[in-house]
CSV table of C-alpha atoms (C1' of nucleotides) in Angstrom, one decimal:
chain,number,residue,atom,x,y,z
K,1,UNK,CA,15.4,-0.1,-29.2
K,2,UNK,CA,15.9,3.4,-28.1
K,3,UNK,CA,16.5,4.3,-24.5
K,4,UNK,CA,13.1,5.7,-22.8
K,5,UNK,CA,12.6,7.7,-19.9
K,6,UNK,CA,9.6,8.8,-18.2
K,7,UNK,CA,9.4,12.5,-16.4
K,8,UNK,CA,9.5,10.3,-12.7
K,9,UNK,CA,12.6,8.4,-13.9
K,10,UNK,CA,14.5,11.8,-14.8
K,11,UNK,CA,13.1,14.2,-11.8
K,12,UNK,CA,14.9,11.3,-9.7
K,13,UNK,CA,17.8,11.0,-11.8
K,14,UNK,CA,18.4,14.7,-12.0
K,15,UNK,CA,16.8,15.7,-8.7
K,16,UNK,CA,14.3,18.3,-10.3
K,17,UNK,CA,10.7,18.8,-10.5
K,18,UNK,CA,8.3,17.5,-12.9
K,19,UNK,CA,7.1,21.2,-13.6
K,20,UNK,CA,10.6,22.1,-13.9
K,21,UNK,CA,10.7,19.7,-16.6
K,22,UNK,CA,7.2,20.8,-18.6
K,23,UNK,CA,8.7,24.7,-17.9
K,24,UNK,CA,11.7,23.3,-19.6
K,25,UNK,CA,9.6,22.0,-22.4
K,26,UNK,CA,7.8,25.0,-22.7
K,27,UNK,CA,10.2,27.2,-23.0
K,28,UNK,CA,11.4,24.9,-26.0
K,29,UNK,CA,14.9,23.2,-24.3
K,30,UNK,CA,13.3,19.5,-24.3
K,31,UNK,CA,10.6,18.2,-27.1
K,32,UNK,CA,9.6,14.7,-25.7
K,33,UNK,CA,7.4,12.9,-27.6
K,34,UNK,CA,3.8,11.6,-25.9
K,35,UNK,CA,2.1,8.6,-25.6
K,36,UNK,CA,-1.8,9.8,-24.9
K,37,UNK,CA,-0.9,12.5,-23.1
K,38,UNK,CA,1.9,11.2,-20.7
K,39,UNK,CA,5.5,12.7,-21.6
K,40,UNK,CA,8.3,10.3,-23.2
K,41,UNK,CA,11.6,11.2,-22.9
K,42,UNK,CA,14.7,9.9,-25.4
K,43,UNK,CA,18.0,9.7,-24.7
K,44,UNK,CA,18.4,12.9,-26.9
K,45,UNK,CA,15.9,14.7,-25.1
K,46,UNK,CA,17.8,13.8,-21.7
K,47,UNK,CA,21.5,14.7,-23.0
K,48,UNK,CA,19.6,17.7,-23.7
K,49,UNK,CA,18.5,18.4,-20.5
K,50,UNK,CA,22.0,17.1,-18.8
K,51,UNK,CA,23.4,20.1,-21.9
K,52,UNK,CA,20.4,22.8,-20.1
K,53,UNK,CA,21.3,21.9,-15.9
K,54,UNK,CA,25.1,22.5,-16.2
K,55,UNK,CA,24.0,25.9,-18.4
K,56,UNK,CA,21.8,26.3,-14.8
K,57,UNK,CA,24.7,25.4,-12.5
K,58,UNK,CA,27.0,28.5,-14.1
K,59,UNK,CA,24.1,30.6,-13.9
K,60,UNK,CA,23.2,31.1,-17.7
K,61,UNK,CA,19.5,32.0,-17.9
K,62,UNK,CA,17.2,29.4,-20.0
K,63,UNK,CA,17.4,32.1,-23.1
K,64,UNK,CA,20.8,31.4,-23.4
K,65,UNK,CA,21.1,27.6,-22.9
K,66,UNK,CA,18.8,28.0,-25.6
K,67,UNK,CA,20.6,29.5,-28.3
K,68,UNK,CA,23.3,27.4,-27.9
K,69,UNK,CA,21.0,24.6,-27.9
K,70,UNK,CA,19.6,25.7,-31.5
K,71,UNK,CA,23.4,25.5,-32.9
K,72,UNK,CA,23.5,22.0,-31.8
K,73,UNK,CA,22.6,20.4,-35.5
K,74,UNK,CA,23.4,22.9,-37.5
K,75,UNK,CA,25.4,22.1,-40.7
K,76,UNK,CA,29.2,23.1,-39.2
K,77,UNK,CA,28.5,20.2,-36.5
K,78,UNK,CA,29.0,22.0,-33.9
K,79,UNK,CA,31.7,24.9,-34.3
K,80,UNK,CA,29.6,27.7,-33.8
K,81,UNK,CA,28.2,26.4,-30.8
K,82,UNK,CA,31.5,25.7,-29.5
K,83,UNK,CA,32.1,29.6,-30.0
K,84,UNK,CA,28.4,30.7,-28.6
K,85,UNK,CA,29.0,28.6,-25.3
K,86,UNK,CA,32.5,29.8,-25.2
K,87,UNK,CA,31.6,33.5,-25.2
K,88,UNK,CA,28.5,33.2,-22.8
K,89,UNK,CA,31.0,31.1,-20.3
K,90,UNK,CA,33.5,34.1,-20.5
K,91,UNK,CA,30.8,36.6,-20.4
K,92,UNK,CA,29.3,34.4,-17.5
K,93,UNK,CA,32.8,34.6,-15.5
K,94,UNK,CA,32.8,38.5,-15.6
K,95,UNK,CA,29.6,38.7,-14.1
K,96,UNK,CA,30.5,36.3,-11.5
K,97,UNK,CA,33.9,37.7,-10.8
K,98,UNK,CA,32.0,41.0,-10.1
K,99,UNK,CA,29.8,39.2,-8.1
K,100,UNK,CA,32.5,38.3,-5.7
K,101,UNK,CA,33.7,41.4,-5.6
K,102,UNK,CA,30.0,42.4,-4.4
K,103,UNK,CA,29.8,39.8,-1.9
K,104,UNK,CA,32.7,40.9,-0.5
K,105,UNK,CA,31.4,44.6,0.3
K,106,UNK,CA,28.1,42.9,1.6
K,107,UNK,CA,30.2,40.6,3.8
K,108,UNK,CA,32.2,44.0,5.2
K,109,UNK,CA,29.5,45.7,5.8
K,110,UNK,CA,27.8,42.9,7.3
K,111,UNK,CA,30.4,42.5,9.6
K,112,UNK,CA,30.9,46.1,10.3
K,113,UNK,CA,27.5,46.8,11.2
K,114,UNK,CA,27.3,43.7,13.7
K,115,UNK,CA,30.7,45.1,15.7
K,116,UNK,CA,28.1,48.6,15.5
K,117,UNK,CA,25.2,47.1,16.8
K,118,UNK,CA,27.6,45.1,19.4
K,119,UNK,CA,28.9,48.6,21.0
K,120,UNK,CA,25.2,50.1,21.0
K,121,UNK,CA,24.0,46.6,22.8
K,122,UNK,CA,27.0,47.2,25.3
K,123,UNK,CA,26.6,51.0,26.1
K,124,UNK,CA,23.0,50.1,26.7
K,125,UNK,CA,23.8,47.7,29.6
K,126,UNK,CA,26.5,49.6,30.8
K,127,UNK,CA,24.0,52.9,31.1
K,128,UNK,CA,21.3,50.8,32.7
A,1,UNK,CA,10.6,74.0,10.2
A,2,UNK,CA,11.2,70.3,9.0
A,3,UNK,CA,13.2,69.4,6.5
A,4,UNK,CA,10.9,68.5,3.3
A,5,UNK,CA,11.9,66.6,0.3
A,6,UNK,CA,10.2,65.8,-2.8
A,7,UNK,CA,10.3,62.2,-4.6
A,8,UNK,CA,12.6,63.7,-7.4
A,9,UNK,CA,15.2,64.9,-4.6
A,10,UNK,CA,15.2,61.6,-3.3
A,11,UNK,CA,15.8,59.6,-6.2
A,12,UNK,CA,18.3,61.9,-7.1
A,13,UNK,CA,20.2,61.9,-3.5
A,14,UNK,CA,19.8,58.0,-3.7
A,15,UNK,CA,19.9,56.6,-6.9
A,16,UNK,CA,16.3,54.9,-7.0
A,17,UNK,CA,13.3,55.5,-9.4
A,18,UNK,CA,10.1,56.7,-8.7
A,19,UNK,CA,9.0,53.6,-9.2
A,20,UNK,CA,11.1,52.5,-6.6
A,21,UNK,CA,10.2,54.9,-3.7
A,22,UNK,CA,6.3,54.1,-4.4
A,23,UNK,CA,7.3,50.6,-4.6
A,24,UNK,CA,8.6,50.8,-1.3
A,25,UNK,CA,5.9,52.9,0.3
A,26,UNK,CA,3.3,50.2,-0.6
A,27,UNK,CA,5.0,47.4,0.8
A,28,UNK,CA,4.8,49.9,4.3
A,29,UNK,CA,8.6,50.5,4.1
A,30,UNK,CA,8.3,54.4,4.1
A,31,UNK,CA,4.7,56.8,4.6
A,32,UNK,CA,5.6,59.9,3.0
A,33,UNK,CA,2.7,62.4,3.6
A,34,UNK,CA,0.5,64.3,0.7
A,35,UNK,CA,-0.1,67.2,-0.8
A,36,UNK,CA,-3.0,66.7,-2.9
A,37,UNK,CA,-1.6,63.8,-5.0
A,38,UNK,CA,1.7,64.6,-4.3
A,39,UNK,CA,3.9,62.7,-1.7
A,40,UNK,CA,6.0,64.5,0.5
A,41,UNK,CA,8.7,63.1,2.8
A,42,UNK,CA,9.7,63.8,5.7
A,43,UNK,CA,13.0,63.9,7.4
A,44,UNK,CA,11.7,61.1,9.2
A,45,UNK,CA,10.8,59.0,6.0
A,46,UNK,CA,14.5,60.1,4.8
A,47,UNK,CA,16.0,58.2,7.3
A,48,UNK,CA,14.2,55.5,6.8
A,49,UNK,CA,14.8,55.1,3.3
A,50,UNK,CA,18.4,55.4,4.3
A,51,UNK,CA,18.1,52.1,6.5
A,52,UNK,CA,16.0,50.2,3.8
A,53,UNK,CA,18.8,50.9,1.0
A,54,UNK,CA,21.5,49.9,3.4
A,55,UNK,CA,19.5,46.6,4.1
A,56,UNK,CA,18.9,46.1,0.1
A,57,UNK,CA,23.2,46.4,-0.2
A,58,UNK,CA,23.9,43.6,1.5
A,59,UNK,CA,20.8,41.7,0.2
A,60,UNK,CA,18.3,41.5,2.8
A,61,UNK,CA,14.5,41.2,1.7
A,62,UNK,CA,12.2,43.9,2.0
A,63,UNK,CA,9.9,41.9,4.4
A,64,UNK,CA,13.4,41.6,6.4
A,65,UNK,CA,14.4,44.8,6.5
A,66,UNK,CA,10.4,45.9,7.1
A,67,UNK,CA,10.1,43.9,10.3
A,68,UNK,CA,13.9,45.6,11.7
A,69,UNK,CA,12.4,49.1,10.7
A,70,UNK,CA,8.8,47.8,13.1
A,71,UNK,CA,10.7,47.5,16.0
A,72,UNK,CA,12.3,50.7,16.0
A,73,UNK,CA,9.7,53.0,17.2
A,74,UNK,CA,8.8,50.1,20.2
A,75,UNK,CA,8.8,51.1,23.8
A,76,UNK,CA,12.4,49.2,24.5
A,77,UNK,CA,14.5,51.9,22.6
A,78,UNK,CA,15.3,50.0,19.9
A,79,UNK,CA,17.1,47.1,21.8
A,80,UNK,CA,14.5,44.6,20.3
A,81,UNK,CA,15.9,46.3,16.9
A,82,UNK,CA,19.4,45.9,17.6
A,83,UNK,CA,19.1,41.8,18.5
A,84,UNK,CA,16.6,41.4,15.2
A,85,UNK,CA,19.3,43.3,12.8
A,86,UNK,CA,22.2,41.5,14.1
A,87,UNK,CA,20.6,38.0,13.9
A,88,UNK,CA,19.2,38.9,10.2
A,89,UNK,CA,23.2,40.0,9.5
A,90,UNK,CA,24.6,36.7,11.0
A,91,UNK,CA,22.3,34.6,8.8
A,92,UNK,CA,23.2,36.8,5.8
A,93,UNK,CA,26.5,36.8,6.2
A,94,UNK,CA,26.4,32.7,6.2
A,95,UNK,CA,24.4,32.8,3.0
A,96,UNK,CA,27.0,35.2,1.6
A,97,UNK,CA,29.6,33.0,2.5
A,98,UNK,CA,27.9,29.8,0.8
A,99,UNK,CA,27.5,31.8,-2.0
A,100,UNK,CA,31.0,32.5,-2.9
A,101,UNK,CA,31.4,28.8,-2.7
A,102,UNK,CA,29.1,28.2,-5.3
A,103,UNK,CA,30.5,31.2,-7.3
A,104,UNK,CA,33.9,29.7,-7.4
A,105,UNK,CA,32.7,26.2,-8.2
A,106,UNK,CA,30.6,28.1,-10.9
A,107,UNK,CA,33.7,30.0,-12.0
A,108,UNK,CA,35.8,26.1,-12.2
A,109,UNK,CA,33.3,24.7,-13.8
A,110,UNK,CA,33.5,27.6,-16.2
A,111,UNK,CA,37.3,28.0,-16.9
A,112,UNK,CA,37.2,23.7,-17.4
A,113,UNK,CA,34.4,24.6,-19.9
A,114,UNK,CA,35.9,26.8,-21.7
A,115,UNK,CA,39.0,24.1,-21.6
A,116,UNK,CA,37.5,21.7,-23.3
A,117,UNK,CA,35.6,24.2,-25.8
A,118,UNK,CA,39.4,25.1,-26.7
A,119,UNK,CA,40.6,22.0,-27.2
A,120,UNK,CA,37.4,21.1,-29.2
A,121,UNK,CA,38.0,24.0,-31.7
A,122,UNK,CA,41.6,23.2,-32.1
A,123,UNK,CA,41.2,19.4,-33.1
A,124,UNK,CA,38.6,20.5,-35.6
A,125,UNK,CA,41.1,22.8,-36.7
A,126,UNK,CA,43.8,20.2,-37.1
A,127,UNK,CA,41.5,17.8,-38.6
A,128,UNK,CA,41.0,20.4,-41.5
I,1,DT,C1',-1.3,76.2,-25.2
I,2,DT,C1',3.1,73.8,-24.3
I,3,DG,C1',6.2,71.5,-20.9
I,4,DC,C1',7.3,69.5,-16.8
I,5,DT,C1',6.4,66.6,-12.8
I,6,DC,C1',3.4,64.2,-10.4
I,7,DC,C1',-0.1,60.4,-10.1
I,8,DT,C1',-2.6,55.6,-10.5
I,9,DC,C1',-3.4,51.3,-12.6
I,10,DA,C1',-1.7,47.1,-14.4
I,11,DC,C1',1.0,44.0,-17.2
I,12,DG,C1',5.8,42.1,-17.8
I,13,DT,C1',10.2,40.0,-16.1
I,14,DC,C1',12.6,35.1,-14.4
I,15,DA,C1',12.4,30.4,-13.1
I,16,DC,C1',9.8,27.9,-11.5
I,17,DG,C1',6.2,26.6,-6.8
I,18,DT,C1',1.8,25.4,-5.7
I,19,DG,C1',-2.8,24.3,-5.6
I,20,DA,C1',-7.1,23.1,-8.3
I,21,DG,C1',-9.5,20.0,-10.9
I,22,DG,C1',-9.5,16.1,-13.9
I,23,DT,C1',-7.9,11.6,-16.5
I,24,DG,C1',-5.9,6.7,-17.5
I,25,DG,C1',-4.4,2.1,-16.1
I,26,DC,C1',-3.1,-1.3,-12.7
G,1,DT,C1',-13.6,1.5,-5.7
G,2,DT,C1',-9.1,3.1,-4.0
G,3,DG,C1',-4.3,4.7,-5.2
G,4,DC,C1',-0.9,6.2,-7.9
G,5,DT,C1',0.9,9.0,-11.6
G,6,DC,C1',0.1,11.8,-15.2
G,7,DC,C1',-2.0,16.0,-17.2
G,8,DT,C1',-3.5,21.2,-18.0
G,9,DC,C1',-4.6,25.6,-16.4
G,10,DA,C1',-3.4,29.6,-13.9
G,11,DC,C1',-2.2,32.4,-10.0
G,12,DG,C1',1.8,33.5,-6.8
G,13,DT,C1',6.7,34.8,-5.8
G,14,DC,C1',10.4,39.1,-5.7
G,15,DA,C1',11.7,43.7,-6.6
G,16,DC,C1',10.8,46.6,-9.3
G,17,DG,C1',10.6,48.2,-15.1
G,18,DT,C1',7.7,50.0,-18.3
G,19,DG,C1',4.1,51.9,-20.7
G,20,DA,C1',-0.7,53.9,-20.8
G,21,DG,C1',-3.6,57.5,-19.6
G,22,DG,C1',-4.6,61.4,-16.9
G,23,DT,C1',-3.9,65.7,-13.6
G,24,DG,C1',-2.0,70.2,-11.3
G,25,DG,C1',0.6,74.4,-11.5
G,26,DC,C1',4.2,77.4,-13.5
DNA sequence: TTGCTCCTCACGTCACGTGAGGTGGC
DNA sequence: TTGCTCCTCACGTCACGTGAGGTGGC
């Protein structure tokens, strides 16, 4: 009745790893069941892991994606997850704005020290 | 007659840890000379932790900025240097630059998510 | 003797990658 | 029997952080 995956069918479908998959499980985001000692997936354990990638995409670490994860069934149906993910996605935008803001001074820098290295490789030739 | 410095000056003029200048020293990045147990650096190591930080900021490796510091002591005066840093720069600077794209499509997916989280809370709210 | 700074291991962090060595079912 | 996929360790990666436990010199 229910929908079944195997770990092949969802490292294709998702374009990850199998060990990416039994990290995921170990570190508790995805509980498939087994059958002998192969891995079955249901569809709850993959809208789980769909839930865990786009965490990854915005750069929240595994312990996070977790917590939210944990508020999924809890008896408000949902609310305080809806809160959790909300604050770690504004949290999540503060470090990535500063991150841009990084980058940027890399990138100058960058730049700066390749016009530098320019001159010197030009003086050289011109003393030869 | 040289200028000396100990590893508490230099974590002080710089920043760093301890940890951070032995860390360093292991991987080869800097030699600093002993007395008894105690490391002592020359003006000489000074500069080159100077270089190494500066390669850190804009987010080279430490193997990267190791095989730039190699060259400089080599019998071209440091022209072989020069054409290594610059290309490690260029290809930094493209990774920097494909970085920010996935920042902002990070921070979109973000602002949508936090959206929908909104919109989410206030339905619940209405449905009071 | 107490304090301060220095030192050397060596395990922990984060999210997996990468073999090694072995098993079940077509 | 060969191939294929699955599995479980367990060490490696990167740049250090963080104790633990010990030493030298004021």
């Amino acid at each position: 009745m229910q929908p079944i995956y195997t770990i092949r069918q969802l490292t294709k479908e998702f374009a990850v790893t199998a060990r990416t998959l039994r990290f995921y499980e170990d570190k508790g985001l995805v509980s498939p069941a087994r059958r002998g000692q192969t891995r079955i997936y249901s569809a709850r354990d993959r809208s789980r892991l769909i839930l865990v990638l786009r965490g990854r995409r915005v750069g929240l670490s595994l312990a996070e994606i977790g917590e939210i994860l944990d508020l999924y069934y809890m008896r408000d149906g949902g609310r305080a997850q809806l809160l959790l993910a909300r604050e770690k996605f504004q949290e999540r935008i503060a470090v990535l704005e500063r991150q841009k803001i990084e980058i940027e001074k890399a990138l100058a820098e960058l730049r700066n020290g390749i016009d530098t290295m320019h001159r010197a490789l030009v003086e050289r030739h011109a003393a030869e």
